[in-house]
PDB file of C-alpha atoms and ligand atoms in Angstrom:
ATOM      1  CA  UNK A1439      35.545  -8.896  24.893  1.00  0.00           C
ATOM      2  CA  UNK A1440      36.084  -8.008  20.705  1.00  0.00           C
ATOM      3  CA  UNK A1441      33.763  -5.127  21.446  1.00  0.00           C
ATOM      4  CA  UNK A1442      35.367  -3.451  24.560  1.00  0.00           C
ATOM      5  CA  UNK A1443      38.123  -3.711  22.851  1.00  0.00           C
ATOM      6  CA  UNK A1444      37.566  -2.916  19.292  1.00  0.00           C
ATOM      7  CA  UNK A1445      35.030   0.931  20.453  1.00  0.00           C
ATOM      8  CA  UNK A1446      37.915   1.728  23.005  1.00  0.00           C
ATOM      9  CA  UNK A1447      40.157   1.776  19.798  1.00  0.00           C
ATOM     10  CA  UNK A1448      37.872   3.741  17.434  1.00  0.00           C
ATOM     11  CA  UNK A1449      38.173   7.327  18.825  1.00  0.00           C
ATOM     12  CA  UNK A1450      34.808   9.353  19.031  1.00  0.00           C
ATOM     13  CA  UNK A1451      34.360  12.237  16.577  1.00  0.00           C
ATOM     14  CA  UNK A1452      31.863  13.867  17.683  1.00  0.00           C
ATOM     15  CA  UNK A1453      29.396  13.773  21.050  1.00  0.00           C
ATOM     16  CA  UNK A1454      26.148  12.502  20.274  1.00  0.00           C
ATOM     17  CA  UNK A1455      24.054  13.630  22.895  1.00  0.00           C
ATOM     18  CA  UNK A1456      21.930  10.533  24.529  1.00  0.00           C
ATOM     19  CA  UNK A1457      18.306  10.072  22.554  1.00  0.00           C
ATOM     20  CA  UNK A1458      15.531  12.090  24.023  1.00  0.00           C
ATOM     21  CA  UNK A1459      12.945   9.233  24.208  1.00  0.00           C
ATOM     22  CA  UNK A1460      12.317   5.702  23.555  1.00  0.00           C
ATOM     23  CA  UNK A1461      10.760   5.113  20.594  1.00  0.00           C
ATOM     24  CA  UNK A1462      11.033   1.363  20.400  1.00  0.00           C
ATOM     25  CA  UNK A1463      12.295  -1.388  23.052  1.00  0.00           C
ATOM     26  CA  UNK A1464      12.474  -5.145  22.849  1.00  0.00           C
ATOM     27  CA  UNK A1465      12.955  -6.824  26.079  1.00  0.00           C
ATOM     28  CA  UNK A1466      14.325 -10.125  26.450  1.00  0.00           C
ATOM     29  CA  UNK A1467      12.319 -11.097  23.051  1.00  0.00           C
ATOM     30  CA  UNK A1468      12.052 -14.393  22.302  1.00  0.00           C
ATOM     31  CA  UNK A1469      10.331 -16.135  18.951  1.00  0.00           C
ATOM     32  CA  UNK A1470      10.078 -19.422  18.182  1.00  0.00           C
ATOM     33  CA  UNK A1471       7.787 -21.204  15.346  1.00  0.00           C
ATOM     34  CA  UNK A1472       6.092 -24.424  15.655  1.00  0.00           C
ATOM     35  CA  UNK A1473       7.265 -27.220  13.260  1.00  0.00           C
ATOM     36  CA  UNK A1474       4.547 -30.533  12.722  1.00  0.00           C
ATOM     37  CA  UNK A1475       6.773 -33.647  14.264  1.00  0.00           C
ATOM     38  CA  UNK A1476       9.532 -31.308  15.266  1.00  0.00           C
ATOM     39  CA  UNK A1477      10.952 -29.338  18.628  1.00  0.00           C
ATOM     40  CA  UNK A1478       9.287 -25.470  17.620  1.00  0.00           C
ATOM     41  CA  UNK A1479      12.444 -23.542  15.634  1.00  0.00           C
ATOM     42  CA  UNK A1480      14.074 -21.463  17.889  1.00  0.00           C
ATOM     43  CA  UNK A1481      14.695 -18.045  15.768  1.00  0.00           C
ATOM     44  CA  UNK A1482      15.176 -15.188  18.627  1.00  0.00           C
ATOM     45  CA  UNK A1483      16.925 -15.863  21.635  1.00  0.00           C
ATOM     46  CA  UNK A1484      16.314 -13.354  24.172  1.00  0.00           C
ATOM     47  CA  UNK A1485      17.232  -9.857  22.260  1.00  0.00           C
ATOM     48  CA  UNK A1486      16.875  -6.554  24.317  1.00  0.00           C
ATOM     49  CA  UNK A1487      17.914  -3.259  22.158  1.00  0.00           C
ATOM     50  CA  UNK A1488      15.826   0.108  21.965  1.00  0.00           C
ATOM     51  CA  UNK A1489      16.076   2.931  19.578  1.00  0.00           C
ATOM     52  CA  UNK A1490      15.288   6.531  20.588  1.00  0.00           C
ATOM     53  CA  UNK A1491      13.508   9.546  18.871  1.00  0.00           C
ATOM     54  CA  UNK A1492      15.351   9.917  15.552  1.00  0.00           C
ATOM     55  CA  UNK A1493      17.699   7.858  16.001  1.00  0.00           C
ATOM     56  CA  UNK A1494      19.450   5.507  12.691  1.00  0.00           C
ATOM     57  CA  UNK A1495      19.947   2.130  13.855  1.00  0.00           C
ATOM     58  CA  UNK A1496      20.987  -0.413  11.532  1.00  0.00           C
ATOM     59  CA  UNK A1497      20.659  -4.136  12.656  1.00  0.00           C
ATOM     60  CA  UNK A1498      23.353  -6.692  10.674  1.00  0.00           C
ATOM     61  CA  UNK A1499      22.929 -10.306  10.852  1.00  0.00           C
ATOM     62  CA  UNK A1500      23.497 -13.411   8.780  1.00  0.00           C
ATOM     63  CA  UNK A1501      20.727 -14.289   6.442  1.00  0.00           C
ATOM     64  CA  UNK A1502      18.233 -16.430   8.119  1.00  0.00           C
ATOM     65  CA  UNK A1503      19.145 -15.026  11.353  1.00  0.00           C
ATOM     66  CA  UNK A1504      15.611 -13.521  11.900  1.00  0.00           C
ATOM     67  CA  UNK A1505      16.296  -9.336  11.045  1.00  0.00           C
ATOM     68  CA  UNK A1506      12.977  -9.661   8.959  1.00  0.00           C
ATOM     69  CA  UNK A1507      11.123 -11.180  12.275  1.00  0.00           C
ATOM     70  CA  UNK A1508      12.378  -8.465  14.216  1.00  0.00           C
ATOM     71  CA  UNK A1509      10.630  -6.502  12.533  1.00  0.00           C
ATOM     72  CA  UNK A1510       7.127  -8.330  11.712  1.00  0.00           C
ATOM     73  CA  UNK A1511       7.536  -8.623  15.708  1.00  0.00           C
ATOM     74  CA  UNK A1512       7.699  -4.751  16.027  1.00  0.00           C
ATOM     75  CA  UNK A1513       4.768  -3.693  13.347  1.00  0.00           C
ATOM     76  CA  UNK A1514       2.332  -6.562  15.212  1.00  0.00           C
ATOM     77  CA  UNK A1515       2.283  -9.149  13.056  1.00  0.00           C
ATOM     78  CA  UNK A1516       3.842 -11.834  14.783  1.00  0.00           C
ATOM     79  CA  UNK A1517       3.152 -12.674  18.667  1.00  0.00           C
ATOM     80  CA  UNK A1518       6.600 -13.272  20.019  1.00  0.00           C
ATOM     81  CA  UNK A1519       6.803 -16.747  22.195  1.00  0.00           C
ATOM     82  CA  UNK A1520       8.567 -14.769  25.437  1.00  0.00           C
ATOM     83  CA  UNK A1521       9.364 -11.456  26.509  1.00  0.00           C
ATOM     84  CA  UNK A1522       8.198  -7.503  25.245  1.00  0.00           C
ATOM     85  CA  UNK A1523       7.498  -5.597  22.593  1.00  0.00           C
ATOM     86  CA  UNK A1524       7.174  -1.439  22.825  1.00  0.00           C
ATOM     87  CA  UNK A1525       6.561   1.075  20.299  1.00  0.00           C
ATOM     88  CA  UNK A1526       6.339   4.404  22.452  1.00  0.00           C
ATOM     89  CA  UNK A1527       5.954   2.553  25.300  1.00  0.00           C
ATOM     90  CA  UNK A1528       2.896   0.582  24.851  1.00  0.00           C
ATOM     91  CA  UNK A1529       3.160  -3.010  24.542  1.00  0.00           C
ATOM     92  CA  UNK A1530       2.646  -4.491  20.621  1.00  0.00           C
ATOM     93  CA  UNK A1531      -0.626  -6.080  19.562  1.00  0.00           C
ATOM     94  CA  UNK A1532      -1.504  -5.052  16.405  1.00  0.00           C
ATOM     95  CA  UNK A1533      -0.023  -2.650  13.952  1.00  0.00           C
ATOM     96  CA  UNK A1534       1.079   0.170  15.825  1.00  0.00           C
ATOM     97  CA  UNK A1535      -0.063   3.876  14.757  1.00  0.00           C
ATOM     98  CA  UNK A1536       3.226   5.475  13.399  1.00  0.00           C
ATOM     99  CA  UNK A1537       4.829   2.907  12.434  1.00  0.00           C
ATOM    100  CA  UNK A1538       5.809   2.216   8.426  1.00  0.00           C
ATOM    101  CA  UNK A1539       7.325  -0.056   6.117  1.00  0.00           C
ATOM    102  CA  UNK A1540       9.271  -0.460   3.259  1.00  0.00           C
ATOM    103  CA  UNK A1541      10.522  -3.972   2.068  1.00  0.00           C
ATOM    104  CA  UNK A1542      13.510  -4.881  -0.511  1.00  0.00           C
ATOM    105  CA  UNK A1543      10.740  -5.201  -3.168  1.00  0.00           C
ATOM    106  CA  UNK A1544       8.474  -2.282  -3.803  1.00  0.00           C
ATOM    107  CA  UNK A1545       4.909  -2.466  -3.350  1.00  0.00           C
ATOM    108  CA  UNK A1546       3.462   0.424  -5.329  1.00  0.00           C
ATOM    109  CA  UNK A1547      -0.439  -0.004  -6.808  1.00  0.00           C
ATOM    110  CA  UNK A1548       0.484  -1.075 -10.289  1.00  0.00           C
ATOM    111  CA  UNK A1549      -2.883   0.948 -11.215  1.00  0.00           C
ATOM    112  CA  UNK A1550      -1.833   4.564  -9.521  1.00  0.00           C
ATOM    113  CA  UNK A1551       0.846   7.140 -11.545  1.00  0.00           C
ATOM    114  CA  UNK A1552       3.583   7.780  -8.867  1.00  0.00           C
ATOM    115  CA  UNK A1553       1.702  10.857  -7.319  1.00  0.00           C
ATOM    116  CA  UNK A1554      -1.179   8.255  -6.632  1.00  0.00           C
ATOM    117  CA  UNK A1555       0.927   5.952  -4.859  1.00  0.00           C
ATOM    118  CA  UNK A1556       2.775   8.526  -2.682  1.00  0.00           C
ATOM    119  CA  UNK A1557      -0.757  10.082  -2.070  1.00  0.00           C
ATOM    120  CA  UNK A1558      -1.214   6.597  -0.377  1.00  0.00           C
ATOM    121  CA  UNK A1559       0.575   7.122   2.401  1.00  0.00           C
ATOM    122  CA  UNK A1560      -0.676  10.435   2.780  1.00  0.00           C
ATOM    123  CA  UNK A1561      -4.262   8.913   2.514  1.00  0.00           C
ATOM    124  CA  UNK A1562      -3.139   6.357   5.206  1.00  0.00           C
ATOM    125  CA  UNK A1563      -1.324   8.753   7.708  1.00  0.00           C
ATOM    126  CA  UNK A1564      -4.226  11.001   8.143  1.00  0.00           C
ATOM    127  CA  UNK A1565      -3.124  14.304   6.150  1.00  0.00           C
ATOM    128  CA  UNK A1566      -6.277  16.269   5.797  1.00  0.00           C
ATOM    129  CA  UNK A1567      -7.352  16.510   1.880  1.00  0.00           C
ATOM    130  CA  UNK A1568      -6.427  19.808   1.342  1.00  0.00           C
ATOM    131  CA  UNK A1569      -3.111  19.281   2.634  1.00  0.00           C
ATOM    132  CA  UNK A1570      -2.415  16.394   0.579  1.00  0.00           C
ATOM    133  CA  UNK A1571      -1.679  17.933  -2.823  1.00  0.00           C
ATOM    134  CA  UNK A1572       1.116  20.186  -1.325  1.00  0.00           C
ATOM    135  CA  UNK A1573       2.577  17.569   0.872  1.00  0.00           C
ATOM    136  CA  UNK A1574       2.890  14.806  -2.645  1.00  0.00           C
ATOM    137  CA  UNK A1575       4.524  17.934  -4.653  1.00  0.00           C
ATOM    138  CA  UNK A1576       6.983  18.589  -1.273  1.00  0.00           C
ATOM    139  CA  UNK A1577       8.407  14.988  -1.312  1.00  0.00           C
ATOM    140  CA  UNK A1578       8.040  14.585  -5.130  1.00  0.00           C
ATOM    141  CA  UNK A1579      10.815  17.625  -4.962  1.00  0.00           C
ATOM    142  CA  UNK A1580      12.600  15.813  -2.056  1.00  0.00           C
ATOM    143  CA  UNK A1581      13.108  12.726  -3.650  1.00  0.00           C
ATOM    144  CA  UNK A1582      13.695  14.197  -6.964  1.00  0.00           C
ATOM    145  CA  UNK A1583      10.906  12.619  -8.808  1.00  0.00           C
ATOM    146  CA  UNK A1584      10.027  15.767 -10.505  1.00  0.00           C
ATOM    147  CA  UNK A1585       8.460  15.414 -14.609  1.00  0.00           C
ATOM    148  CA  UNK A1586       7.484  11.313 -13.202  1.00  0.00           C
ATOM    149  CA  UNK A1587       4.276  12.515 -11.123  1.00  0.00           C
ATOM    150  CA  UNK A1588       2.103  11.053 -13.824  1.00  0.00           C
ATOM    151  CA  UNK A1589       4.085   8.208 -14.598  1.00  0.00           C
ATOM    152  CA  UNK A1590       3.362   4.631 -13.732  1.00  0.00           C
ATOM    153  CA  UNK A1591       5.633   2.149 -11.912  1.00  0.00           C
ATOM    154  CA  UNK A1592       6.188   0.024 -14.855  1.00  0.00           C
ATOM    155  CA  UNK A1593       7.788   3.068 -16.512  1.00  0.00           C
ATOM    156  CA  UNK A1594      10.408   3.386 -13.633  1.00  0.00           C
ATOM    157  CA  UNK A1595      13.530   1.839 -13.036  1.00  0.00           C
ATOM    158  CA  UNK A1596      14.484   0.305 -10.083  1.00  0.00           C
ATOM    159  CA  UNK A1597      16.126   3.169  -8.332  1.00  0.00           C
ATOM    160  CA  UNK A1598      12.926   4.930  -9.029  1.00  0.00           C
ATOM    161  CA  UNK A1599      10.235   2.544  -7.420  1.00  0.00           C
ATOM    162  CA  UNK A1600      12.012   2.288  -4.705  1.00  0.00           C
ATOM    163  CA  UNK A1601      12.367   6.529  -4.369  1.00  0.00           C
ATOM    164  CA  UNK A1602       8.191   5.988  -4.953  1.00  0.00           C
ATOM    165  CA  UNK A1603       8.428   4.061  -1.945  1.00  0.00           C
ATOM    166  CA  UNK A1604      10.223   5.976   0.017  1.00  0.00           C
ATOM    167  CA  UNK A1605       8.210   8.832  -0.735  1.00  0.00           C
ATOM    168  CA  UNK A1606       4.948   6.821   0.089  1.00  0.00           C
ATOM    169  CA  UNK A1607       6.579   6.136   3.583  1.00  0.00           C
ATOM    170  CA  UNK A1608       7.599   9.429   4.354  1.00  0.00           C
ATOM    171  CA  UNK A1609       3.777  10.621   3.507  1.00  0.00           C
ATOM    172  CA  UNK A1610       2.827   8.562   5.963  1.00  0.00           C
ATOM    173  CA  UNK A1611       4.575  10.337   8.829  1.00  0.00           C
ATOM    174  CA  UNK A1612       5.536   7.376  10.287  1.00  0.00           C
ATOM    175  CA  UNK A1613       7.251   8.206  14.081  1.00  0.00           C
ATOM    176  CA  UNK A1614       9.015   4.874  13.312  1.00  0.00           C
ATOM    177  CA  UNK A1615      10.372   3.478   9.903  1.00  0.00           C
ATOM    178  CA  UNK A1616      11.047  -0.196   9.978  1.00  0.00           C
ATOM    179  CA  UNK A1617      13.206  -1.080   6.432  1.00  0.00           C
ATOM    180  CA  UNK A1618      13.727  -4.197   5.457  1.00  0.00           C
ATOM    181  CA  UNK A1619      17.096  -4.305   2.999  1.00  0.00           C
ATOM    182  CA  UNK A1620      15.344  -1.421   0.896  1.00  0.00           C
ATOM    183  CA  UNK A1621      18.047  -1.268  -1.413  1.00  0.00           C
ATOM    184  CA  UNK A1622      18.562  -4.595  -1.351  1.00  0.00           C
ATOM    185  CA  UNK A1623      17.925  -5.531  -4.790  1.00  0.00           C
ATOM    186  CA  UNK A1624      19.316  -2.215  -6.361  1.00  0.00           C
ATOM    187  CA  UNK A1625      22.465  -2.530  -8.384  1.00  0.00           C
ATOM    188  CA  UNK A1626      25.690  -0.843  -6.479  1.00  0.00           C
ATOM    189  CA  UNK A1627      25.517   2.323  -7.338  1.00  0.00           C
ATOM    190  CA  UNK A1628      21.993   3.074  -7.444  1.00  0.00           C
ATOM    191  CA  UNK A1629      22.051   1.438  -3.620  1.00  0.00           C
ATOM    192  CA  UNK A1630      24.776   3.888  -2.957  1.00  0.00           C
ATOM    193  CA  UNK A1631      22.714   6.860  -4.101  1.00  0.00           C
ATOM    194  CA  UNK A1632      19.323   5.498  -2.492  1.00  0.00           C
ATOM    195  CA  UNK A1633      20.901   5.513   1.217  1.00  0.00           C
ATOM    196  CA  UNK A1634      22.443   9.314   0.351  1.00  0.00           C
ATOM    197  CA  UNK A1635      18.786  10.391  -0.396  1.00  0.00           C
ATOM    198  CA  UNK A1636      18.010   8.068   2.439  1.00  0.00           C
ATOM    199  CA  UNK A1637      20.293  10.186   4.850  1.00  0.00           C
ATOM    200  CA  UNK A1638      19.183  13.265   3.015  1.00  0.00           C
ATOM    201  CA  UNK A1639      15.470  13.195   3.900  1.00  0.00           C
ATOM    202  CA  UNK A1640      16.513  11.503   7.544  1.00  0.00           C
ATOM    203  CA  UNK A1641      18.713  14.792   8.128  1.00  0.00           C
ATOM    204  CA  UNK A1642      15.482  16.786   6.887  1.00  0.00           C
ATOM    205  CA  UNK A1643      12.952  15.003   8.996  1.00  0.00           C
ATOM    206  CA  UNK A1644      14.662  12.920  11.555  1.00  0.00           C
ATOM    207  CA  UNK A1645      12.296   9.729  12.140  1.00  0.00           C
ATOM    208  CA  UNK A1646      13.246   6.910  13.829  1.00  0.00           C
ATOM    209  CA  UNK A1647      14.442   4.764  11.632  1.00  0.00           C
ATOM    210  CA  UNK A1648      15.539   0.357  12.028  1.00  0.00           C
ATOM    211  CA  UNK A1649      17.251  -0.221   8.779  1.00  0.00           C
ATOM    212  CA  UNK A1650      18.030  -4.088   8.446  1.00  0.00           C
ATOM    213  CA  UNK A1651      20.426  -5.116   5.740  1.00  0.00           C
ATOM    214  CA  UNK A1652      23.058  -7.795   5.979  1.00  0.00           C
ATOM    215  CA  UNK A1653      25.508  -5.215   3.977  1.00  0.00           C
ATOM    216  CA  UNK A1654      28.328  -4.142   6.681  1.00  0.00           C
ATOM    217  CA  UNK A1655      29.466  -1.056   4.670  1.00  0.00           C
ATOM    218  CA  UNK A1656      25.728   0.007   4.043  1.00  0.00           C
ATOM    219  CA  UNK A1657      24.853  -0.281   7.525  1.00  0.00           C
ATOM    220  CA  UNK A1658      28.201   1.293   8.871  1.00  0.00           C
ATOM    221  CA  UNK A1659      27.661   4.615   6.503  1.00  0.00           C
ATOM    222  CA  UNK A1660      24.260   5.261   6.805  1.00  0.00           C
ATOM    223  CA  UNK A1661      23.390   4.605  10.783  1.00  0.00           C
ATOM    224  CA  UNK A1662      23.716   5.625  14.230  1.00  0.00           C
ATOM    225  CA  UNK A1663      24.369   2.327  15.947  1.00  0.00           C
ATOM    226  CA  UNK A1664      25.201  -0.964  14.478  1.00  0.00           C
ATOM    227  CA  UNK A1665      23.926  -3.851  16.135  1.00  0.00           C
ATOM    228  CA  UNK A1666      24.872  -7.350  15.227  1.00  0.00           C
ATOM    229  CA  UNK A1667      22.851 -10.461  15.313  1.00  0.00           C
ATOM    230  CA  UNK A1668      24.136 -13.776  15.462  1.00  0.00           C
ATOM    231  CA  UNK A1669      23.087 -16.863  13.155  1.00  0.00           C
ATOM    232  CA  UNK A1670      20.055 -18.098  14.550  1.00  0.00           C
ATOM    233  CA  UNK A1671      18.946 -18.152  17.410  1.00  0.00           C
ATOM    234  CA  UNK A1672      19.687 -14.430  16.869  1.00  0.00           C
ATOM    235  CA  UNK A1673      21.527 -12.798  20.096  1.00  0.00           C
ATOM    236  CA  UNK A1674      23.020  -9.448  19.898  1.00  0.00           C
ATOM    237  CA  UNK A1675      26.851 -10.086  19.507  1.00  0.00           C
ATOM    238  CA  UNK A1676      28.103  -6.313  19.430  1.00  0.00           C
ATOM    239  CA  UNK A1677      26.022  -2.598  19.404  1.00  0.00           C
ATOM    240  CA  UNK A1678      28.350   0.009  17.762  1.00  0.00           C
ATOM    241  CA  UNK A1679      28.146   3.560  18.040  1.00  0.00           C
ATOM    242  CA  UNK A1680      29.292   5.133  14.704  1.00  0.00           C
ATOM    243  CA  UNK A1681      30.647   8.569  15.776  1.00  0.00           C
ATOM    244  CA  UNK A1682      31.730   9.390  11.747  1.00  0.00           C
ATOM    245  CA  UNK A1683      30.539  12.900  10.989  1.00  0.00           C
ATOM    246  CA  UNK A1684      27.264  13.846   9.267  1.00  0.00           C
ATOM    247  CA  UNK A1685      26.612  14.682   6.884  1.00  0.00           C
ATOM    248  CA  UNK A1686      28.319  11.595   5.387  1.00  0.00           C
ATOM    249  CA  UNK A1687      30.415  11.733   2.293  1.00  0.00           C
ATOM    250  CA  UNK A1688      30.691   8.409   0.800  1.00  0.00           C
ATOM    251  CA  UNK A1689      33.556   8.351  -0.817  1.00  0.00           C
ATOM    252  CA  UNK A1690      36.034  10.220   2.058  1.00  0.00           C
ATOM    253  CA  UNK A1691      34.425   8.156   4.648  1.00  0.00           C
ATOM    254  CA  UNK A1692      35.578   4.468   2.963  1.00  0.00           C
ATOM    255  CA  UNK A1693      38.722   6.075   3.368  1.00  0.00           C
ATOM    256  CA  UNK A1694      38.019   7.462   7.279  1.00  0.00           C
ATOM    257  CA  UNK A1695      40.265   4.772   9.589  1.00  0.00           C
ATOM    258  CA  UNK A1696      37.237   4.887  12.100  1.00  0.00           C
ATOM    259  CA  UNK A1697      34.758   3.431   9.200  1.00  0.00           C
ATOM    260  CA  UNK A1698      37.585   0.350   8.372  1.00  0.00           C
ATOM    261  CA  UNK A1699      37.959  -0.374  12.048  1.00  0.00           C
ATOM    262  CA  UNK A1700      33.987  -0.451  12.454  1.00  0.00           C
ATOM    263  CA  UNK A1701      33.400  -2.438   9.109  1.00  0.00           C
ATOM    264  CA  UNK A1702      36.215  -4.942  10.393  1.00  0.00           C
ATOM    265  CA  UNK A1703      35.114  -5.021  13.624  1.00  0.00           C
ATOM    266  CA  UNK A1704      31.862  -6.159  12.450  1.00  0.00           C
ATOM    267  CA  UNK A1705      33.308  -8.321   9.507  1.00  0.00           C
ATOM    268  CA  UNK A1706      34.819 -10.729  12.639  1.00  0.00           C
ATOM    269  CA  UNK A1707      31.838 -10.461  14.903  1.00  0.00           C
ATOM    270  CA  UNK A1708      29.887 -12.170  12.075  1.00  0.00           C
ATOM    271  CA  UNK A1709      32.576 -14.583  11.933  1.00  0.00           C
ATOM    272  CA  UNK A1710      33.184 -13.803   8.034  1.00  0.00           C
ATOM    273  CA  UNK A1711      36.410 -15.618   6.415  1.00  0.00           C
ATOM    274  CA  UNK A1712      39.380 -13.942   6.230  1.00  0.00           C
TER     275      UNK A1712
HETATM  276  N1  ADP B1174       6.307 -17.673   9.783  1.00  0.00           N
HETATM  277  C1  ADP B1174       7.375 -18.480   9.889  1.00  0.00           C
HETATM  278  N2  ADP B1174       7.216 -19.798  10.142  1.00  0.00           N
HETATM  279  C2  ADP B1174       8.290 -20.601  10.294  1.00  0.00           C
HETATM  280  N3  ADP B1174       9.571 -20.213  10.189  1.00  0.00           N
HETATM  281  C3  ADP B1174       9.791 -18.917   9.928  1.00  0.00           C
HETATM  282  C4  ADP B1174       8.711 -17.982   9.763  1.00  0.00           C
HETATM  283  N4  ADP B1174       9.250 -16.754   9.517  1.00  0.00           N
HETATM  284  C5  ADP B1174      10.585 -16.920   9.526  1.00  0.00           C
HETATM  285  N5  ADP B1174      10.916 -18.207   9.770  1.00  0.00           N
HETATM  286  C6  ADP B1174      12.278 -18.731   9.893  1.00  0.00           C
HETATM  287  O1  ADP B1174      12.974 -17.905  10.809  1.00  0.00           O
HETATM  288  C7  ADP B1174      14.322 -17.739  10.410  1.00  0.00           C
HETATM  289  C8  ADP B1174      14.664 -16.273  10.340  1.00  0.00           C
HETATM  290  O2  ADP B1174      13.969 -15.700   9.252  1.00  0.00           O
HETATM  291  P1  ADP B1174      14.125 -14.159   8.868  1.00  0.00           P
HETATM  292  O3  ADP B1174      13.734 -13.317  10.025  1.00  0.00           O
HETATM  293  O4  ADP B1174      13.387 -13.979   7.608  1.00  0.00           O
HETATM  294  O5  ADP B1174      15.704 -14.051   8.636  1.00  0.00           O
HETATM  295  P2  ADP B1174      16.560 -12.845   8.003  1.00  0.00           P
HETATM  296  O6  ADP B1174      15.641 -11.719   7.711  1.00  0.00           O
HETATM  297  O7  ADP B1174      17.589 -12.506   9.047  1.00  0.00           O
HETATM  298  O8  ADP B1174      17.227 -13.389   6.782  1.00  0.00           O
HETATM  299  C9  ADP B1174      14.486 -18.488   9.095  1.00  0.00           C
HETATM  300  O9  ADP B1174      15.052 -19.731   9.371  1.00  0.00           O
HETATM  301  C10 ADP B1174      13.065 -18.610   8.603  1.00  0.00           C
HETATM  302  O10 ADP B1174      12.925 -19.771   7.833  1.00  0.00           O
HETATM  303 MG1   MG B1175      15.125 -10.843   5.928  1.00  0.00          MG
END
């Protein structure tokens, strides 16, 4: 009812023409975990959503609502209790081809410089050798990493691992990118310039992408669609559309009425206090 209401009054700004192709799909997914001496823990609830080729879709949810299971569902490594899980349209056993990860806490090879680590995902995605070196120094340059190729993570800030991460993900090629609060764990401002060279490398390469954070304003700048998740057992309570412009500017877009409605729109679907 809040929904219907709340898109008809946010007025589209641009057409976004429908995704070519499915990329992922959960159908009527349901996961539960077995508990010694207690009824199994009911975390999903029957969620259906898909995202298409290139599409940004963040997914907002209390904490504890199962956003992280979502997503161990998707990359194989949890068998979910009732209903489907696709990546390009095969059912999910294992860890699908095309499909990477990046967590809220990096997890770069303490041992390997930052070219090393980034050449991991390169390693890992198949890039021929000789293709490898060129490839590193591209995203190096993307993610502006430039004079730190020899450095190791211990030298880097915060803002920095995680752009090491990124830029071991992207080498990857991943068709998918499942990311788990990323920025999570970054101070405000270095979170703010992570998803702009987040969006800037999405824009250049347009992957899938499932971005889970339980940061409304994050997830209303940055994606798409919003979808909401309720406390556990997670249902989807709302899926926005966010028709604001690209490429985003941060700081006229806080100001844009369409990004207040959406952030308060999702501010009462999660049943926040006033
Ligand atoms: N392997 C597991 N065994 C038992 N309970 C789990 C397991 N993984 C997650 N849970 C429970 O499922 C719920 C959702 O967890 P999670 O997906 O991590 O939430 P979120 O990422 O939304 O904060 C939590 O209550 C958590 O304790
Ligand atoms: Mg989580």
């Amino acid at each position: 009812m809040a929904l219907t209401a709340t898109l008809a009054a946010v007025p589209p700004l641009e057409a976004t023409p429908a995704p070519a192709r499915v990329r992922a799909e959960l159908r009527d997914l349901k996961i539960s975990f077995p508990r010694p001496d207690l009824p199994p823990l009911e975390v999903i609830s029957g969620i259906s959503m898909s995202v298409g080729e290139g599409e940004f879709v963040a997914v907002v949810g209390p904490s504890g609502s199962g956003k992280s299971t979502i997503l161990r569902a998707l990359c194989g490594l949890l068998k979910p209790s009732g209903g489907r899980v696709m990546v390009d349209g095969r059912d999910v056993t294992a860890p699908p081809p095309g499909v990477g990860f990046m967590f809220q806490k990096d997890a770069l090879l303490p041992w390997r410089t930052v070219s090393g680590n980034i050449a991991v995902g390169a390693e890992l995605g198949g890039t021929p050798a000789a293709e490898r070196p060129e490839r590193i120094a591209a995203l190096i340059r993307l993610l502006r990493l430039d004079g730190f190729e020899d450095a190791w993570p211990r030298q880097l800030s915060g803002g920095m691992r995680q752009r090491v991460s990124l830029g071991r993900l992207l080498a990857y090629q991943p068709s998918l990118m499942l990311m788990d609060e990323p920025f999570g764990a970054l101070d405000y401002q270095t979170k703010i310039a992570m998803g702009l060279e987040l969006l800037r490398v999405w824009e250049a390469e347009r992957r899938s992408i499932i971005f889970v954070t339980h940061d409304i304003e994050e997830a209303v700048a940055l994606a798409d669609r919003v979808v909401v998740f309720s406390a556990r057992p997670a249902r989807i309570v709302a899926d926005y559309k966010v028709t604001l412009p690209r490429p985003r500017h941060m700081r006229s877009m806080r100001s844009d009425p369409a990004f207040t409605r959406l952030t308060e729109a999702i501010w009462s679907d999660l049943a926040l206090p006033d």
